[in-house]
């Protein structure tokens, strides 16, 4: 009787193993037959999209898309890296199918591209100044001062609109630089007074910068609700089938907590709180 029981257990284990292997093989085969989707992302914008010490793509964008890809057997994602300014150009030229580089919606962009309906990150932009500065604590304190922003981002566009509401003697001087400019260079210009303020929508960055560059900086309040970053994947106009599939997967990842887990692990905070 004992031998028979052991035989039954052994057969059960074999059956489970065969079923598991068959499922894995079926899943692999399904992915091999899937449509290849080329994702265009960046390589120098840590912690969102960058190359790690081994030269491999890493960051929040990649981990989110890997989780999305797992839920979409009809697609197989492959990744190519570009400078930020070239991602949307490549999308329009049909060199890639999805743009993923913390893109925010703007009316100008929406005229040319199809955005996801569900954002996968939300964060308020912080005003970042020297710890010795007590004269900057809110947006209005930046009137007449010099700020550094990344070329083409939401903060730049906000200041351009905001300046139109100010008299000439209070307008904010905006110095834009590419996102690829080293952080150390920007902080050096805050230190020497070239910039009165810089900005970040990743609160964990301030602590990191202080650890690396001499404990110089502090957050001086939120910039504006208008600059709260909601980031979306970007698609070509008319590509609603792919957009809807990605949005459906993101909705599931948000619901089951996977998106929250990914953001905590890669960004150092939960970037999904304001998405619930």
CSV table of C-alpha atoms in Angstrom, one decimal:
chain,number,residue,atom,x,y,z
A,1,UNK,CA,0.0,0.0,0.0
A,2,UNK,CA,2.9,2.3,0.9
A,3,UNK,CA,4.5,1.5,-2.5
A,4,UNK,CA,1.3,2.3,-4.3
A,5,UNK,CA,1.0,5.6,-2.4
A,6,UNK,CA,4.5,6.6,-3.3
A,7,UNK,CA,3.8,5.6,-6.9
A,8,UNK,CA,0.7,7.8,-7.0
A,9,UNK,CA,2.7,10.8,-5.5
A,10,UNK,CA,5.5,10.3,-8.0
A,11,UNK,CA,3.1,10.2,-10.9
A,12,UNK,CA,1.3,13.3,-9.6
A,13,UNK,CA,4.6,15.2,-9.5
A,14,UNK,CA,5.5,14.1,-13.0
A,15,UNK,CA,2.0,15.2,-14.2
A,16,UNK,CA,2.4,18.6,-12.6
A,17,UNK,CA,5.9,19.0,-14.0
A,18,UNK,CA,4.7,18.1,-17.5
A,19,UNK,CA,1.8,20.5,-17.3
A,20,UNK,CA,4.1,23.3,-16.1
A,21,UNK,CA,6.6,22.6,-18.8
A,22,UNK,CA,3.9,22.4,-21.4
A,23,UNK,CA,2.5,25.8,-20.2
A,24,UNK,CA,5.9,27.4,-20.3
A,25,UNK,CA,6.6,25.9,-23.7
A,26,UNK,CA,3.2,27.1,-25.0
A,27,UNK,CA,3.9,30.6,-23.6
A,28,UNK,CA,7.3,30.7,-25.2
A,29,UNK,CA,5.9,29.5,-28.5
A,30,UNK,CA,3.1,32.1,-28.3
A,31,UNK,CA,5.7,34.9,-27.7
A,32,UNK,CA,7.7,33.6,-30.7
A,33,UNK,CA,4.7,34.0,-32.9
A,34,UNK,CA,3.8,37.4,-31.4
A,35,UNK,CA,4.1,40.7,-33.2
A,36,UNK,CA,7.3,42.5,-32.5
A,37,UNK,CA,6.8,45.9,-30.9
A,38,UNK,CA,9.8,48.3,-31.0
A,39,UNK,CA,9.9,50.5,-27.9
A,40,UNK,CA,12.0,53.7,-28.1
A,41,UNK,CA,13.4,54.9,-24.8
A,42,UNK,CA,16.4,56.7,-23.3
A,43,UNK,CA,19.8,55.6,-22.0
A,44,UNK,CA,20.9,58.6,-19.8
A,45,UNK,CA,18.0,59.5,-17.6
A,46,UNK,CA,18.4,57.5,-14.3
A,47,UNK,CA,16.4,56.2,-12.6
A,48,UNK,CA,13.9,56.1,-15.4
A,49,UNK,CA,15.8,54.9,-18.4
A,50,UNK,CA,19.6,54.4,-18.4
A,51,UNK,CA,22.4,51.9,-18.9
A,52,UNK,CA,23.7,50.1,-15.9
A,53,UNK,CA,27.3,49.2,-15.0
A,54,UNK,CA,27.1,46.4,-17.5
A,55,UNK,CA,25.8,48.5,-20.3
A,56,UNK,CA,22.4,47.0,-20.1
A,57,UNK,CA,19.2,49.0,-20.2
A,58,UNK,CA,17.6,49.5,-16.8
A,59,UNK,CA,15.2,51.7,-14.9
A,60,UNK,CA,11.5,52.4,-14.3
A,61,UNK,CA,10.5,52.5,-17.9
A,62,UNK,CA,12.0,49.1,-18.7
A,63,UNK,CA,10.6,47.4,-15.6
A,64,UNK,CA,7.1,48.7,-16.3
A,65,UNK,CA,7.2,47.7,-19.9
A,66,UNK,CA,8.5,44.2,-19.1
A,67,UNK,CA,5.5,43.7,-16.7
A,68,UNK,CA,3.2,45.0,-19.4
A,69,UNK,CA,4.7,42.7,-22.0
A,70,UNK,CA,4.2,39.7,-19.7
A,71,UNK,CA,0.4,40.3,-19.8
A,72,UNK,CA,0.3,40.7,-23.6
A,73,UNK,CA,1.0,37.4,-25.3
A,74,UNK,CA,0.1,38.9,-28.7
A,75,UNK,CA,3.2,41.2,-28.6
A,76,UNK,CA,6.9,40.8,-28.0
A,77,UNK,CA,8.6,44.0,-26.9
A,78,UNK,CA,12.1,44.9,-28.1
A,79,UNK,CA,13.9,48.0,-27.0
A,80,UNK,CA,16.0,50.6,-28.8
A,81,UNK,CA,17.6,53.7,-27.1
A,82,UNK,CA,17.6,57.2,-28.4
A,83,UNK,CA,18.4,60.7,-27.3
A,84,UNK,CA,15.2,62.2,-25.8
A,85,UNK,CA,14.7,64.6,-28.7
A,86,UNK,CA,14.7,61.8,-31.2
A,87,UNK,CA,12.2,59.4,-29.7
A,88,UNK,CA,9.0,61.1,-31.0
A,89,UNK,CA,10.7,61.8,-34.3
A,90,UNK,CA,11.4,58.1,-34.6
A,91,UNK,CA,7.8,57.3,-33.6
A,92,UNK,CA,6.5,59.5,-36.4
A,93,UNK,CA,9.0,58.0,-38.9
A,94,UNK,CA,7.7,54.5,-37.9
A,95,UNK,CA,11.1,53.4,-36.7
A,96,UNK,CA,9.5,52.5,-33.3
A,97,UNK,CA,6.0,51.7,-32.1
A,98,UNK,CA,6.0,53.1,-28.5
A,99,UNK,CA,7.8,56.1,-27.0
A,100,UNK,CA,8.7,55.6,-23.4
A,101,UNK,CA,10.7,58.5,-21.7
A,102,UNK,CA,8.5,60.0,-19.0
A,103,UNK,CA,6.4,61.8,-21.6
A,104,UNK,CA,3.8,64.2,-20.4
A,105,UNK,CA,0.8,65.3,-22.4
A,106,UNK,CA,0.8,68.7,-24.1
A,107,UNK,CA,-1.7,70.1,-26.6
A,108,UNK,CA,1.1,70.3,-29.2
A,109,UNK,CA,2.2,66.7,-28.7
A,110,UNK,CA,-1.4,65.5,-28.8
A,111,UNK,CA,-1.8,67.0,-32.2
A,112,UNK,CA,0.8,64.7,-33.6
A,113,UNK,CA,0.8,61.6,-31.4
A,114,UNK,CA,-1.6,59.2,-29.7
A,115,UNK,CA,-1.2,59.1,-25.9
A,116,UNK,CA,-2.1,56.4,-23.5
A,117,UNK,CA,-5.3,57.1,-21.5
A,118,UNK,CA,-3.8,55.8,-18.3
A,119,UNK,CA,-0.6,57.4,-16.8
A,120,UNK,CA,1.9,55.1,-15.1
A,121,UNK,CA,3.5,57.7,-12.8
A,122,UNK,CA,2.5,60.9,-11.0
A,123,UNK,CA,4.8,63.3,-9.1
A,124,UNK,CA,4.8,66.9,-8.2
A,125,UNK,CA,7.7,69.0,-9.3
A,126,UNK,CA,9.8,70.3,-6.4
A,127,UNK,CA,11.7,73.6,-6.4
A,128,UNK,CA,15.3,72.8,-5.5
A,129,UNK,CA,17.6,75.5,-4.1
A,130,UNK,CA,20.7,75.8,-2.0
A,131,UNK,CA,20.1,75.2,1.7
A,132,UNK,CA,21.5,78.7,2.4
A,133,UNK,CA,18.6,80.3,0.4
A,134,UNK,CA,15.8,81.4,2.6
A,135,UNK,CA,14.3,83.8,0.0
A,136,UNK,CA,12.8,81.0,-2.2
A,137,UNK,CA,9.9,79.0,-0.7
A,138,UNK,CA,7.2,79.1,-3.4
A,139,UNK,CA,6.6,79.9,-7.1
A,140,UNK,CA,6.2,83.6,-6.6
A,141,UNK,CA,9.6,83.8,-5.0
A,142,UNK,CA,11.1,82.9,-8.4
A,143,UNK,CA,9.9,86.2,-10.0
A,144,UNK,CA,12.9,88.0,-11.6
A,145,UNK,CA,15.2,85.0,-10.9
A,146,UNK,CA,17.0,82.5,-13.1
A,147,UNK,CA,15.9,78.9,-13.3
A,148,UNK,CA,17.2,75.9,-15.2
A,149,UNK,CA,14.8,73.5,-16.9
A,150,UNK,CA,15.1,70.6,-19.3
A,151,UNK,CA,14.5,71.3,-23.0
A,152,UNK,CA,10.8,70.7,-24.0
A,153,UNK,CA,9.6,69.4,-20.6
A,154,UNK,CA,6.4,70.4,-18.7
A,155,UNK,CA,8.3,72.8,-16.4
A,156,UNK,CA,9.7,74.7,-19.3
A,157,UNK,CA,6.3,74.9,-20.9
A,158,UNK,CA,4.7,76.0,-17.7
A,159,UNK,CA,7.2,78.9,-17.2
A,160,UNK,CA,6.8,80.0,-20.8
A,161,UNK,CA,3.0,80.3,-20.1
A,162,UNK,CA,3.5,81.8,-16.7
A,163,UNK,CA,5.9,84.5,-17.8
A,164,UNK,CA,3.1,85.8,-20.1
A,165,UNK,CA,1.2,86.8,-17.0
A,166,UNK,CA,4.0,88.7,-15.4
A,167,UNK,CA,5.3,92.3,-16.0
A,168,UNK,CA,8.7,92.5,-17.7
A,169,UNK,CA,10.5,93.3,-14.5
A,170,UNK,CA,9.2,90.1,-12.8
A,171,UNK,CA,9.6,87.7,-15.6
A,172,UNK,CA,11.6,84.5,-14.8
A,173,UNK,CA,14.7,83.9,-16.8
A,174,UNK,CA,14.5,80.4,-18.2
A,175,UNK,CA,17.7,78.6,-19.2
A,176,UNK,CA,17.0,75.3,-20.9
A,177,UNK,CA,19.4,72.5,-21.2
A,178,UNK,CA,19.1,68.9,-22.6
A,179,UNK,CA,18.2,66.2,-20.0
A,180,UNK,CA,21.6,64.6,-20.9
A,181,UNK,CA,23.6,67.5,-19.2
A,182,UNK,CA,25.3,66.0,-16.2
A,183,UNK,CA,23.6,66.7,-12.9
A,184,UNK,CA,26.9,67.7,-11.3
A,185,UNK,CA,27.2,70.6,-13.9
A,186,UNK,CA,23.7,71.9,-13.0
A,187,UNK,CA,24.3,71.7,-9.3
A,188,UNK,CA,27.7,73.6,-9.7
A,189,UNK,CA,25.7,76.4,-11.4
A,190,UNK,CA,23.3,76.5,-8.5
A,191,UNK,CA,26.2,76.7,-6.2
A,192,UNK,CA,27.9,79.6,-8.1
A,193,UNK,CA,24.6,81.5,-8.5
A,194,UNK,CA,24.2,81.0,-12.3
A,195,UNK,CA,20.9,79.3,-11.5
A,196,UNK,CA,18.7,80.3,-8.5
A,197,UNK,CA,16.7,77.0,-8.8
A,198,UNK,CA,16.4,73.7,-10.5
A,199,UNK,CA,13.6,71.2,-10.4
A,200,UNK,CA,12.9,67.5,-9.8
A,201,UNK,CA,9.8,65.4,-9.9
A,202,UNK,CA,11.7,62.6,-8.2
A,203,UNK,CA,11.9,63.4,-4.4
A,204,UNK,CA,14.5,60.7,-3.9
A,205,UNK,CA,16.9,62.6,-6.2
A,206,UNK,CA,17.5,65.4,-3.7
A,207,UNK,CA,18.8,63.0,-1.1
A,208,UNK,CA,21.0,61.3,-3.7
A,209,UNK,CA,22.4,64.6,-5.0
A,210,UNK,CA,23.3,65.7,-1.4
A,211,UNK,CA,25.1,62.4,-0.8
A,212,UNK,CA,27.1,62.8,-4.0
A,213,UNK,CA,27.7,66.6,-4.2
A,214,UNK,CA,28.1,67.9,-0.7
A,215,UNK,CA,24.8,68.2,1.1
A,216,UNK,CA,24.0,71.5,-0.6
A,217,UNK,CA,20.4,71.4,-1.6
A,218,UNK,CA,16.9,71.4,-0.2
A,219,UNK,CA,13.3,71.3,-1.6
A,220,UNK,CA,11.6,74.7,-1.4
A,221,UNK,CA,8.0,73.6,-1.9
A,222,UNK,CA,6.1,72.3,-4.9
A,223,UNK,CA,6.3,74.3,-8.1
A,224,UNK,CA,2.7,74.2,-9.3
A,225,UNK,CA,-0.1,71.7,-9.7
A,226,UNK,CA,0.2,72.4,-13.4
A,227,UNK,CA,3.6,70.8,-13.4
A,228,UNK,CA,2.6,67.6,-11.5
A,229,UNK,CA,4.0,65.0,-13.8
A,230,UNK,CA,1.7,62.4,-15.2
A,231,UNK,CA,3.6,60.2,-17.6
A,232,UNK,CA,2.2,58.3,-20.5
A,233,UNK,CA,3.3,55.9,-23.2
A,234,UNK,CA,3.1,57.5,-26.7
A,235,UNK,CA,1.9,55.8,-29.9
A,236,UNK,CA,1.4,56.8,-33.5
A,237,UNK,CA,-1.9,58.4,-34.4
A,238,UNK,CA,-4.5,55.7,-35.1
A,239,UNK,CA,-2.6,52.9,-33.4
A,240,UNK,CA,-5.5,52.4,-30.9
A,241,UNK,CA,-5.3,48.6,-30.8
A,242,UNK,CA,-1.8,48.7,-29.3
A,243,UNK,CA,-2.6,51.7,-27.1
A,244,UNK,CA,-5.6,50.0,-25.6
A,245,UNK,CA,-3.7,46.7,-25.0
A,246,UNK,CA,-1.0,48.5,-23.1
A,247,UNK,CA,-3.5,50.6,-21.1
A,248,UNK,CA,-5.4,47.4,-20.2
A,249,UNK,CA,-2.2,45.8,-18.9
A,250,UNK,CA,-1.3,49.0,-17.0
A,251,UNK,CA,-4.7,49.0,-15.4
A,252,UNK,CA,-4.2,45.4,-14.2
A,253,UNK,CA,-0.7,46.2,-12.8
A,254,UNK,CA,-2.0,49.2,-10.9
A,255,UNK,CA,-4.9,47.2,-9.5
A,256,UNK,CA,-2.8,44.3,-8.3
A,257,UNK,CA,0.0,46.5,-6.8
A,258,UNK,CA,2.7,45.5,-9.2
A,259,UNK,CA,3.1,49.1,-10.5
A,260,UNK,CA,3.5,50.4,-7.0
A,261,UNK,CA,6.1,47.7,-6.2
A,262,UNK,CA,8.1,48.5,-9.3
A,263,UNK,CA,8.1,52.3,-8.5
A,264,UNK,CA,9.3,51.7,-5.0
A,265,UNK,CA,12.1,49.4,-6.1
A,266,UNK,CA,13.3,51.6,-8.9
A,267,UNK,CA,12.5,55.1,-7.8
A,268,UNK,CA,12.6,54.9,-4.1
A,269,UNK,CA,9.0,56.0,-3.6
A,270,UNK,CA,5.5,55.0,-4.6
A,271,UNK,CA,4.7,57.0,-7.8
A,272,UNK,CA,1.2,55.5,-8.1
A,273,UNK,CA,-0.4,57.1,-5.1
A,274,UNK,CA,-2.0,59.9,-7.1
A,275,UNK,CA,-3.1,57.4,-9.8
A,276,UNK,CA,-5.5,55.4,-7.6
